[in-house]
Amino acid sequence: MLSTARAISLIKCFPPSPIFRNNTKMDPKPIMVSGSFSRSSSSSPPKEDFRVEGGAVASISLQEWQGWGTSSEVPAMVVEIVEDLKNLEKDMDEQMSFGGLGGKLQGSLKVQEDKKHRATYQALGDSEKKLQFFSARQIACRLLGSRGYLCQKCWLAQEDCMCSKIIPSSLWRGMRFWLYMHPKDFLRQNNTGKLLWQIFGVQAATLCIYGIPEHEEIMWNAFELAGKSRVWCLYPDKSASAKSVQDAMFNGSSTSLEVAQTDGDSPLNFILIDGTWNNSAAMFRRLKERAKLAWGAEDIPCISLETLTVSPMHKLRPQPSWDRTCTAGAAVGLLSELHLHPEFSSIGLDKHAEAVEDGLEVLLDALTSRRLRMGRSITRRERHNRDIC
């Protein structure tokens, strides 16, 4: 996130055309076969058996879906795509396997599925339907590819699970975070947004996946109930510059006078865009389009932060410049700046910020230990050094 003159530091967005590109480098995952993973080193056994009689992959249950960090129903299109994969598996008499960057489908079944999904995508003339199909397919494949491999709570490989080291905290009931996440960030091991609902719970820090209509409806229903004056996005809207916390919430705003007395029924809502920097514009544009439908104006109130420091994750996952940070780091910045104002000073937001900072340290330690164990470098190539002072 940036101050008014700088870019907001919470985003790690995606390329403008997200359909068949993935510029994010990730550690390759071992290949999963029949609900387990084929790998040379020892690993934790799968927590659940996701195969049913005859070797077919099981459907996505509500319990499994919500175990990954959401309180919504299973998205209808995700269910449909999983069923299509199951039918393809049956028709080809071949079990699905996943591996590589992003846990992609592998083998000859992948070739046939790729042809089928491209044909389906091209047949969808409506851009909204294309986005929904793209997002649902990403989610479906990541769900199936992560079974028995990733811990559902922390999204790390089971042998690297950090859940026992995360200390839960109760977020002040007068505010709520919304993690507006790109589907390619869903189940990424180095994602930091997941820390917010691990620490504060899914009702206080709610996951909303870009292009998943069930999630976006839940989020916008909450925004319409709260009203535009109680919704902010941490993002620099260049056409109507983002304001500082002071200017957005405490300069002649009636909302600021009610903040400390809020009863929690209509909390302050803060959107954190959770994706790569390159695709932030598309995600933000979608928010603006929906804001116009909800409130009759394309602009959505934006906040930029003034007191950001170097991202704790910069060493393992460099940002374009040191004044940009990870999603959880942005939440820390927001909580810290709000705490500086008298209206919030007695609420304990500084303690909430410390809890997230502690979670970031736990995640960084877990990812660093994994890379060392696998013989990989714990530093990444710096990008855009001209932006780093």
Short mmCIF file of C-alpha atoms in Angstrom, two decimals:
data_model
loop_
_atom_site.label_atom_id
_atom_site.label_comp_id
_atom_site.label_asym_id
_atom_site.label_seq_id
_atom_site.Cartn_x
_atom_site.Cartn_y
_atom_site.Cartn_z
CA MET A 1 0.00 0.00 0.00
CA LEU A 2 1.04 3.54 -0.48
CA SER A 3 0.33 6.91 0.84
CA THR A 4 -1.63 9.19 -1.46
CA ALA A 5 1.32 9.43 -3.82
CA ARG A 6 2.33 5.80 -3.62
CA ALA A 7 0.79 2.47 -4.55
CA ILE A 8 -1.20 0.55 -1.88
CA SER A 9 0.84 -2.13 -0.36
CA LEU A 10 -1.51 -4.97 0.30
CA ILE A 11 -1.90 -6.37 -3.18
CA LYS A 12 -0.13 -9.14 -4.94
CA CYS A 13 -2.26 -9.19 -8.06
CA PHE A 14 -2.46 -11.09 -11.34
CA PRO A 15 -1.89 -10.38 -15.04
CA PRO A 16 -4.62 -8.43 -16.89
CA SER A 17 -5.65 -11.55 -18.78
CA PRO A 18 -5.94 -14.22 -16.08
CA ILE A 19 -7.34 -17.05 -18.13
CA PHE A 20 -4.28 -19.05 -19.15
CA ARG A 21 -1.34 -17.21 -17.58
CA ASN A 22 0.40 -17.67 -14.26
CA ASN A 23 3.37 -15.42 -13.59
CA THR A 24 3.61 -16.30 -9.92
CA LYS A 25 6.50 -18.60 -9.10
CA MET A 26 5.72 -21.21 -6.50
CA ASP A 27 7.42 -24.23 -5.06
CA PRO A 28 6.34 -27.25 -7.12
CA LYS A 29 4.01 -29.61 -5.35
CA PRO A 30 4.43 -33.38 -5.36
CA ILE A 31 2.02 -35.28 -7.58
CA MET A 32 -1.14 -36.60 -5.99
CA VAL A 33 -2.53 -39.94 -7.12
CA SER A 34 -5.75 -41.44 -5.76
CA GLY A 35 -6.00 -39.02 -2.87
CA SER A 36 -2.36 -39.34 -1.81
CA PHE A 37 0.93 -37.96 -3.10
CA SER A 38 3.77 -39.69 -4.89
CA ARG A 39 7.02 -38.31 -3.52
CA SER A 40 10.52 -39.47 -2.74
CA SER A 41 10.65 -38.11 0.81
CA SER A 42 8.42 -39.13 3.68
CA SER A 43 5.26 -37.10 4.21
CA SER A 44 2.30 -36.89 6.50
CA PRO A 45 -0.46 -39.36 5.62
CA PRO A 46 -3.65 -37.90 4.12
CA LYS A 47 -6.10 -36.72 6.77
CA GLU A 48 -9.08 -37.98 4.80
CA ASP A 49 -9.81 -40.52 2.11
CA PHE A 50 -11.28 -38.61 -0.80
CA ARG A 51 -11.93 -41.64 -3.00
CA VAL A 52 -15.17 -43.58 -3.12
CA GLU A 53 -15.97 -47.06 -4.27
CA GLY A 54 -14.44 -47.78 -7.67
CA GLY A 55 -11.60 -45.28 -7.18
CA ALA A 56 -13.60 -42.23 -8.29
CA VAL A 57 -12.82 -38.91 -6.66
CA ALA A 58 -15.36 -37.79 -4.05
CA SER A 59 -17.54 -34.73 -4.48
CA ILE A 60 -16.83 -31.52 -2.56
CA SER A 61 -18.81 -31.68 0.66
CA LEU A 62 -19.96 -28.62 2.59
CA GLN A 63 -17.73 -29.66 5.50
CA GLU A 64 -14.67 -29.93 3.25
CA TRP A 65 -15.41 -26.62 1.49
CA GLN A 66 -15.89 -24.67 4.69
CA GLY A 67 -12.79 -26.28 6.18
CA TRP A 68 -10.64 -24.25 3.77
CA GLY A 69 -11.67 -20.95 5.40
CA THR A 70 -15.12 -19.96 4.18
CA SER A 71 -18.59 -19.99 5.69
CA SER A 72 -20.50 -20.01 2.38
CA GLU A 73 -22.27 -22.83 0.62
CA VAL A 74 -20.26 -24.76 -1.97
CA PRO A 75 -20.37 -22.64 -5.18
CA ALA A 76 -22.70 -24.25 -7.72
CA MET A 77 -20.30 -23.95 -10.65
CA VAL A 78 -17.46 -25.47 -8.60
CA VAL A 79 -19.69 -28.48 -7.90
CA GLU A 80 -20.54 -28.72 -11.60
CA ILE A 81 -16.88 -28.68 -12.66
CA VAL A 82 -15.94 -31.32 -10.07
CA GLU A 83 -18.74 -33.53 -11.40
CA ASP A 84 -17.46 -33.02 -14.96
CA LEU A 85 -13.98 -34.07 -13.82
CA LYS A 86 -15.42 -37.13 -12.14
CA ASN A 87 -17.28 -38.09 -15.34
CA LEU A 88 -14.15 -37.54 -17.43
CA GLU A 89 -12.18 -39.72 -15.03
CA LYS A 90 -14.80 -42.45 -15.41
CA ASP A 91 -14.97 -42.18 -19.22
CA MET A 92 -11.19 -42.40 -19.57
CA ASP A 93 -10.82 -45.06 -16.88
CA GLU A 94 -7.95 -43.06 -15.40
CA GLN A 95 -7.58 -41.55 -11.95
CA MET A 96 -6.85 -37.85 -11.62
CA SER A 97 -3.43 -36.70 -10.44
CA PHE A 98 -2.24 -33.22 -9.63
CA GLY A 99 1.14 -31.57 -9.24
CA GLY A 100 3.48 -28.81 -10.39
CA LEU A 101 2.83 -25.07 -10.14
CA GLY A 102 -0.56 -24.41 -8.64
CA GLY A 103 -1.40 -28.11 -8.25
CA LYS A 104 -2.44 -28.49 -11.88
CA LEU A 105 -4.06 -31.57 -13.35
CA GLN A 106 -1.48 -33.97 -14.77
CA GLY A 107 -1.24 -36.80 -17.33
CA SER A 108 -3.34 -37.72 -20.32
CA LEU A 109 -6.53 -36.84 -18.50
CA LYS A 110 -5.23 -33.27 -18.35
CA VAL A 111 -5.00 -33.12 -22.15
CA GLN A 112 -8.63 -34.08 -22.59
CA GLU A 113 -9.84 -31.85 -19.79
CA ASP A 114 -7.89 -28.93 -21.22
CA LYS A 115 -9.54 -29.34 -24.61
CA LYS A 116 -12.95 -29.58 -23.01
CA HIS A 117 -12.58 -26.55 -20.77
CA ARG A 118 -11.18 -24.39 -23.57
CA ALA A 119 -14.13 -25.30 -25.77
CA THR A 120 -16.54 -24.52 -22.94
CA TYR A 121 -14.85 -21.20 -22.26
CA GLN A 122 -14.92 -20.15 -25.91
CA ALA A 123 -18.62 -21.04 -26.16
CA LEU A 124 -19.45 -18.59 -23.37
CA GLY A 125 -20.13 -15.32 -25.13
CA ASP A 126 -20.81 -13.35 -21.97
CA SER A 127 -17.70 -11.96 -20.23
CA GLU A 128 -19.29 -12.40 -16.81
CA LYS A 129 -19.95 -16.08 -17.44
CA LYS A 130 -16.38 -16.50 -18.69
CA LEU A 131 -15.01 -14.99 -15.49
CA GLN A 132 -17.24 -17.18 -13.34
CA PHE A 133 -16.20 -20.30 -15.26
CA PHE A 134 -12.52 -19.41 -15.04
CA SER A 135 -12.73 -18.77 -11.30
CA ALA A 136 -14.75 -21.89 -10.56
CA ARG A 137 -12.39 -24.11 -12.54
CA GLN A 138 -9.39 -22.69 -10.71
CA ILE A 139 -11.06 -23.36 -7.36
CA ALA A 140 -12.22 -26.86 -8.30
CA CYS A 141 -8.79 -28.00 -9.48
CA ARG A 142 -7.03 -26.45 -6.48
CA LEU A 143 -9.45 -28.14 -4.09
CA LEU A 144 -8.94 -31.56 -5.65
CA GLY A 145 -5.20 -31.08 -6.05
CA SER A 146 -4.71 -30.10 -2.40
CA ARG A 147 -6.61 -32.97 -0.79
CA GLY A 148 -4.45 -34.99 1.55
CA TYR A 149 -1.52 -32.64 0.95
CA LEU A 150 -2.32 -29.22 2.39
CA CYS A 151 -3.60 -28.52 5.88
CA GLN A 152 -7.04 -26.99 5.47
CA LYS A 153 -6.49 -24.35 8.14
CA CYS A 154 -3.07 -22.90 7.27
CA TRP A 155 -2.77 -24.03 3.60
CA LEU A 156 0.71 -25.43 4.20
CA ALA A 157 1.88 -28.95 3.43
CA GLN A 158 0.82 -31.14 6.33
CA GLU A 159 4.40 -31.74 7.45
CA ASP A 160 4.83 -27.96 7.70
CA CYS A 161 1.52 -27.25 9.47
CA MET A 162 1.80 -24.17 11.69
CA CYS A 163 -1.69 -24.18 13.22
CA SER A 164 -0.48 -25.03 16.72
CA LYS A 165 1.64 -21.85 16.74
CA ILE A 166 -1.13 -19.43 15.70
CA ILE A 167 -2.78 -17.68 18.64
CA PRO A 168 -6.45 -16.78 17.98
CA SER A 169 -7.68 -13.31 18.89
CA SER A 170 -11.12 -11.70 18.95
CA LEU A 171 -11.28 -8.77 16.55
CA TRP A 172 -13.15 -5.70 17.78
CA ARG A 173 -16.78 -6.33 16.79
CA GLY A 174 -17.09 -2.86 15.27
CA MET A 175 -14.93 -3.74 12.25
CA ARG A 176 -14.78 -6.48 9.65
CA PHE A 177 -12.17 -7.46 7.07
CA TRP A 178 -13.10 -8.75 3.62
CA LEU A 179 -10.37 -10.71 1.83
CA TYR A 180 -11.20 -10.16 -1.84
CA MET A 181 -9.01 -12.92 -3.24
CA HIS A 182 -8.09 -13.86 -6.79
CA PRO A 183 -8.77 -17.58 -7.45
CA LYS A 184 -5.10 -18.16 -8.31
CA ASP A 185 -4.21 -17.09 -4.77
CA PHE A 186 -6.64 -19.58 -3.23
CA LEU A 187 -4.68 -22.29 -1.34
CA ARG A 188 -1.30 -20.72 -2.13
CA GLN A 189 1.04 -21.69 0.67
CA ASN A 190 2.70 -18.28 0.90
CA ASN A 191 -0.60 -16.40 0.92
CA THR A 192 -0.82 -14.13 3.99
CA GLY A 193 -4.48 -13.15 3.83
CA LYS A 194 -5.44 -16.55 5.28
CA LEU A 195 -3.79 -15.47 8.56
CA LEU A 196 -6.59 -12.99 9.20
CA TRP A 197 -9.34 -15.57 9.49
CA GLN A 198 -7.01 -18.02 11.21
CA ILE A 199 -6.49 -15.39 13.92
CA PHE A 200 -9.82 -13.53 13.97
CA GLY A 201 -12.24 -16.14 12.57
CA VAL A 202 -14.18 -16.35 9.31
CA GLN A 203 -16.93 -13.98 10.43
CA ALA A 204 -14.50 -11.19 11.35
CA ALA A 205 -12.22 -11.75 8.32
CA THR A 206 -14.35 -13.12 5.52
CA LEU A 207 -13.05 -14.71 2.33
CA CYS A 208 -14.61 -13.49 -0.92
CA ILE A 209 -13.21 -15.04 -4.10
CA TYR A 210 -13.15 -12.87 -7.23
CA GLY A 211 -15.59 -14.24 -9.82
CA ILE A 212 -17.44 -16.59 -7.44
CA PRO A 213 -21.01 -15.19 -7.40
CA GLU A 214 -22.02 -16.79 -4.11
CA HIS A 215 -19.12 -15.08 -2.34
CA GLU A 216 -19.54 -11.72 -4.02
CA GLU A 217 -23.27 -11.66 -3.21
CA ILE A 218 -22.56 -12.26 0.49
CA MET A 219 -20.04 -9.42 0.53
CA TRP A 220 -22.17 -6.89 -1.32
CA ASN A 221 -25.29 -7.73 0.67
CA ALA A 222 -23.29 -6.84 3.78
CA PHE A 223 -22.06 -3.61 2.18
CA GLU A 224 -25.53 -2.51 1.14
CA LEU A 225 -26.81 -3.19 4.64
CA ALA A 226 -23.96 -1.19 6.19
CA GLY A 227 -24.15 1.70 3.70
CA LYS A 228 -21.43 3.31 1.60
CA SER A 229 -20.20 5.46 4.51
CA ARG A 230 -19.03 2.33 6.35
CA VAL A 231 -17.15 0.63 3.51
CA TRP A 232 -13.52 1.29 2.49
CA CYS A 233 -11.11 -0.41 0.13
CA LEU A 234 -7.36 -0.33 0.77
CA TYR A 235 -6.37 0.60 -2.76
CA PRO A 236 -5.16 3.77 -4.54
CA ASP A 237 -7.95 4.83 -6.91
CA LYS A 238 -5.97 7.07 -9.25
CA SER A 239 -9.06 8.68 -10.71
CA ALA A 240 -10.24 9.86 -7.29
CA SER A 241 -7.14 9.61 -5.16
CA ALA A 242 -7.23 7.40 -2.13
CA LYS A 243 -7.37 9.21 1.18
CA SER A 244 -5.38 8.66 4.31
CA VAL A 245 -7.11 7.11 7.32
CA GLN A 246 -7.30 10.61 8.83
CA ASP A 247 -8.93 12.18 5.78
CA ALA A 248 -11.23 9.27 5.01
CA MET A 249 -12.63 8.69 8.49
CA PHE A 250 -11.95 11.61 10.78
CA ASN A 251 -12.27 14.86 8.83
CA GLY A 252 -15.84 16.03 9.27
CA SER A 253 -17.28 12.55 8.87
CA SER A 254 -20.36 11.76 10.92
CA THR A 255 -19.24 8.15 10.86
CA SER A 256 -16.17 8.96 12.93
CA LEU A 257 -18.38 10.33 15.73
CA GLU A 258 -20.19 7.00 15.94
CA VAL A 259 -17.20 4.71 15.59
CA ALA A 260 -16.38 4.18 19.24
CA GLN A 261 -20.05 3.64 20.14
CA THR A 262 -20.87 1.16 17.37
CA ASP A 263 -22.79 -1.85 18.60
CA GLY A 264 -21.30 -4.19 16.00
CA ASP A 265 -24.58 -4.63 14.09
CA SER A 266 -23.23 -2.37 11.35
CA PRO A 267 -19.44 -2.70 11.52
CA LEU A 268 -16.86 -0.75 9.57
CA ASN A 269 -16.01 -2.83 6.50
CA PHE A 270 -12.49 -2.90 5.06
CA ILE A 271 -11.73 -4.62 1.74
CA LEU A 272 -8.24 -6.07 1.27
CA ILE A 273 -7.56 -7.01 -2.36
CA ASP A 274 -5.64 -10.27 -2.22
CA GLY A 275 -3.92 -11.05 -5.51
CA THR A 276 -0.76 -10.17 -7.43
CA TRP A 277 0.04 -6.55 -8.23
CA ASN A 278 -0.36 -6.99 -11.99
CA ASN A 279 -4.05 -7.87 -11.77
CA SER A 280 -5.20 -5.42 -9.10
CA ALA A 281 -6.77 -3.11 -11.68
CA ALA A 282 -9.22 -5.77 -12.91
CA MET A 283 -10.24 -6.69 -9.38
CA PHE A 284 -10.66 -3.07 -8.35
CA ARG A 285 -12.61 -2.28 -11.52
CA ARG A 286 -15.05 -5.04 -10.61
CA LEU A 287 -15.55 -3.51 -7.18
CA LYS A 288 -16.27 -0.12 -8.77
CA GLU A 289 -18.78 -1.62 -11.19
CA ARG A 290 -20.64 -3.30 -8.35
CA ALA A 291 -20.49 -0.10 -6.27
CA LYS A 292 -22.26 1.72 -9.10
CA LEU A 293 -25.07 -0.85 -9.02
CA ALA A 294 -25.35 -0.62 -5.25
CA TRP A 295 -24.98 3.13 -4.71
CA GLY A 296 -25.36 4.77 -8.12
CA ALA A 297 -21.76 5.98 -8.20
CA GLU A 298 -18.73 4.21 -9.63
CA ASP A 299 -16.35 5.40 -6.97
CA ILE A 300 -15.76 3.27 -3.91
CA PRO A 301 -14.17 4.93 -0.86
CA CYS A 302 -10.43 4.17 -0.81
CA ILE A 303 -7.81 4.36 1.91
CA SER A 304 -4.04 4.41 1.59
CA LEU A 305 -1.70 3.92 4.54
CA GLU A 306 0.99 6.28 5.75
CA THR A 307 3.11 4.23 8.15
CA LEU A 308 4.03 1.06 6.28
CA THR A 309 7.40 -0.61 6.76
CA VAL A 310 9.16 -3.25 4.67
CA SER A 311 7.02 -6.34 4.15
CA PRO A 312 7.95 -9.18 6.54
CA MET A 313 7.64 -11.53 3.54
CA HIS A 314 9.93 -9.47 1.29
CA LYS A 315 12.88 -11.84 1.66
CA LEU A 316 10.98 -14.90 0.47
CA ARG A 317 8.50 -13.14 -1.80
CA PRO A 318 9.85 -9.76 -2.98
CA GLN A 319 7.41 -6.94 -3.63
CA PRO A 320 7.99 -4.56 -6.58
CA SER A 321 9.33 -2.02 -4.08
CA TRP A 322 9.86 -1.78 -0.34
CA ASP A 323 6.90 0.54 0.18
CA ARG A 324 4.53 -2.28 -0.76
CA THR A 325 3.61 -5.05 1.59
CA CYS A 326 1.67 -8.29 1.82
CA THR A 327 -2.05 -8.50 2.60
CA ALA A 328 -1.59 -9.30 6.28
CA GLY A 329 1.00 -6.52 6.50
CA ALA A 330 -1.59 -4.11 5.12
CA ALA A 331 -4.03 -5.19 7.83
CA VAL A 332 -1.33 -4.52 10.44
CA GLY A 333 -0.82 -1.03 8.99
CA LEU A 334 -4.53 -0.25 9.05
CA LEU A 335 -5.03 -1.47 12.61
CA SER A 336 -1.98 0.47 13.78
CA GLU A 337 -3.06 3.74 12.14
CA LEU A 338 -6.60 3.46 13.47
CA HIS A 339 -5.23 2.88 16.96
CA LEU A 340 -3.48 6.27 16.84
CA HIS A 341 -6.80 8.14 16.81
CA PRO A 342 -8.60 8.93 20.08
CA GLU A 343 -11.84 7.35 18.85
CA PHE A 344 -10.05 3.99 18.66
CA SER A 345 -7.29 4.25 21.25
CA SER A 346 -9.16 2.32 23.96
CA ILE A 347 -10.37 -0.51 21.72
CA GLY A 348 -7.12 -2.47 21.64
CA LEU A 349 -6.46 -2.45 17.90
CA ASP A 350 -2.73 -2.33 18.64
CA LYS A 351 -3.05 -5.78 20.22
CA HIS A 352 -4.86 -7.02 17.11
CA ALA A 353 -2.00 -5.67 14.98
CA GLU A 354 0.53 -7.49 17.17
CA ALA A 355 -1.42 -10.74 16.79
CA VAL A 356 -1.22 -10.49 12.98
CA GLU A 357 2.48 -9.59 13.12
CA ASP A 358 3.10 -12.67 15.27
CA GLY A 359 1.18 -14.77 12.72
CA LEU A 360 3.34 -13.40 9.91
CA GLU A 361 6.48 -14.42 11.79
CA VAL A 362 5.11 -17.94 12.25
CA LEU A 363 4.29 -18.21 8.53
CA LEU A 364 7.69 -16.86 7.50
CA ASP A 365 9.45 -19.36 9.80
CA ALA A 366 7.39 -22.25 8.40
CA LEU A 367 8.08 -21.33 4.77
CA THR A 368 11.77 -20.73 5.47
CA SER A 369 12.15 -24.07 7.25
CA ARG A 370 10.49 -25.85 4.34
CA ARG A 371 12.79 -24.30 1.78
CA LEU A 372 15.88 -25.13 3.85
CA ARG A 373 14.71 -28.70 4.32
CA MET A 374 14.21 -29.09 0.58
CA GLY A 375 17.62 -27.57 -0.21
CA ARG A 376 16.23 -24.40 -1.77
CA SER A 377 17.40 -20.84 -1.37
CA ILE A 378 15.64 -18.77 1.26
CA THR A 379 16.06 -15.57 -0.72
CA ARG A 380 14.43 -14.60 -3.99
CA ARG A 381 15.69 -12.42 -6.81
CA GLU A 382 14.98 -8.77 -6.08
CA ARG A 383 12.67 -7.01 -8.54
CA HIS A 384 12.59 -3.38 -9.59
CA ASN A 385 15.63 -2.44 -7.55
CA ARG A 386 15.31 1.14 -8.80
CA ASP A 387 12.23 1.45 -6.55
CA ILE A 388 14.11 0.34 -3.45
CA CYS A 389 15.93 3.01 -1.46
#
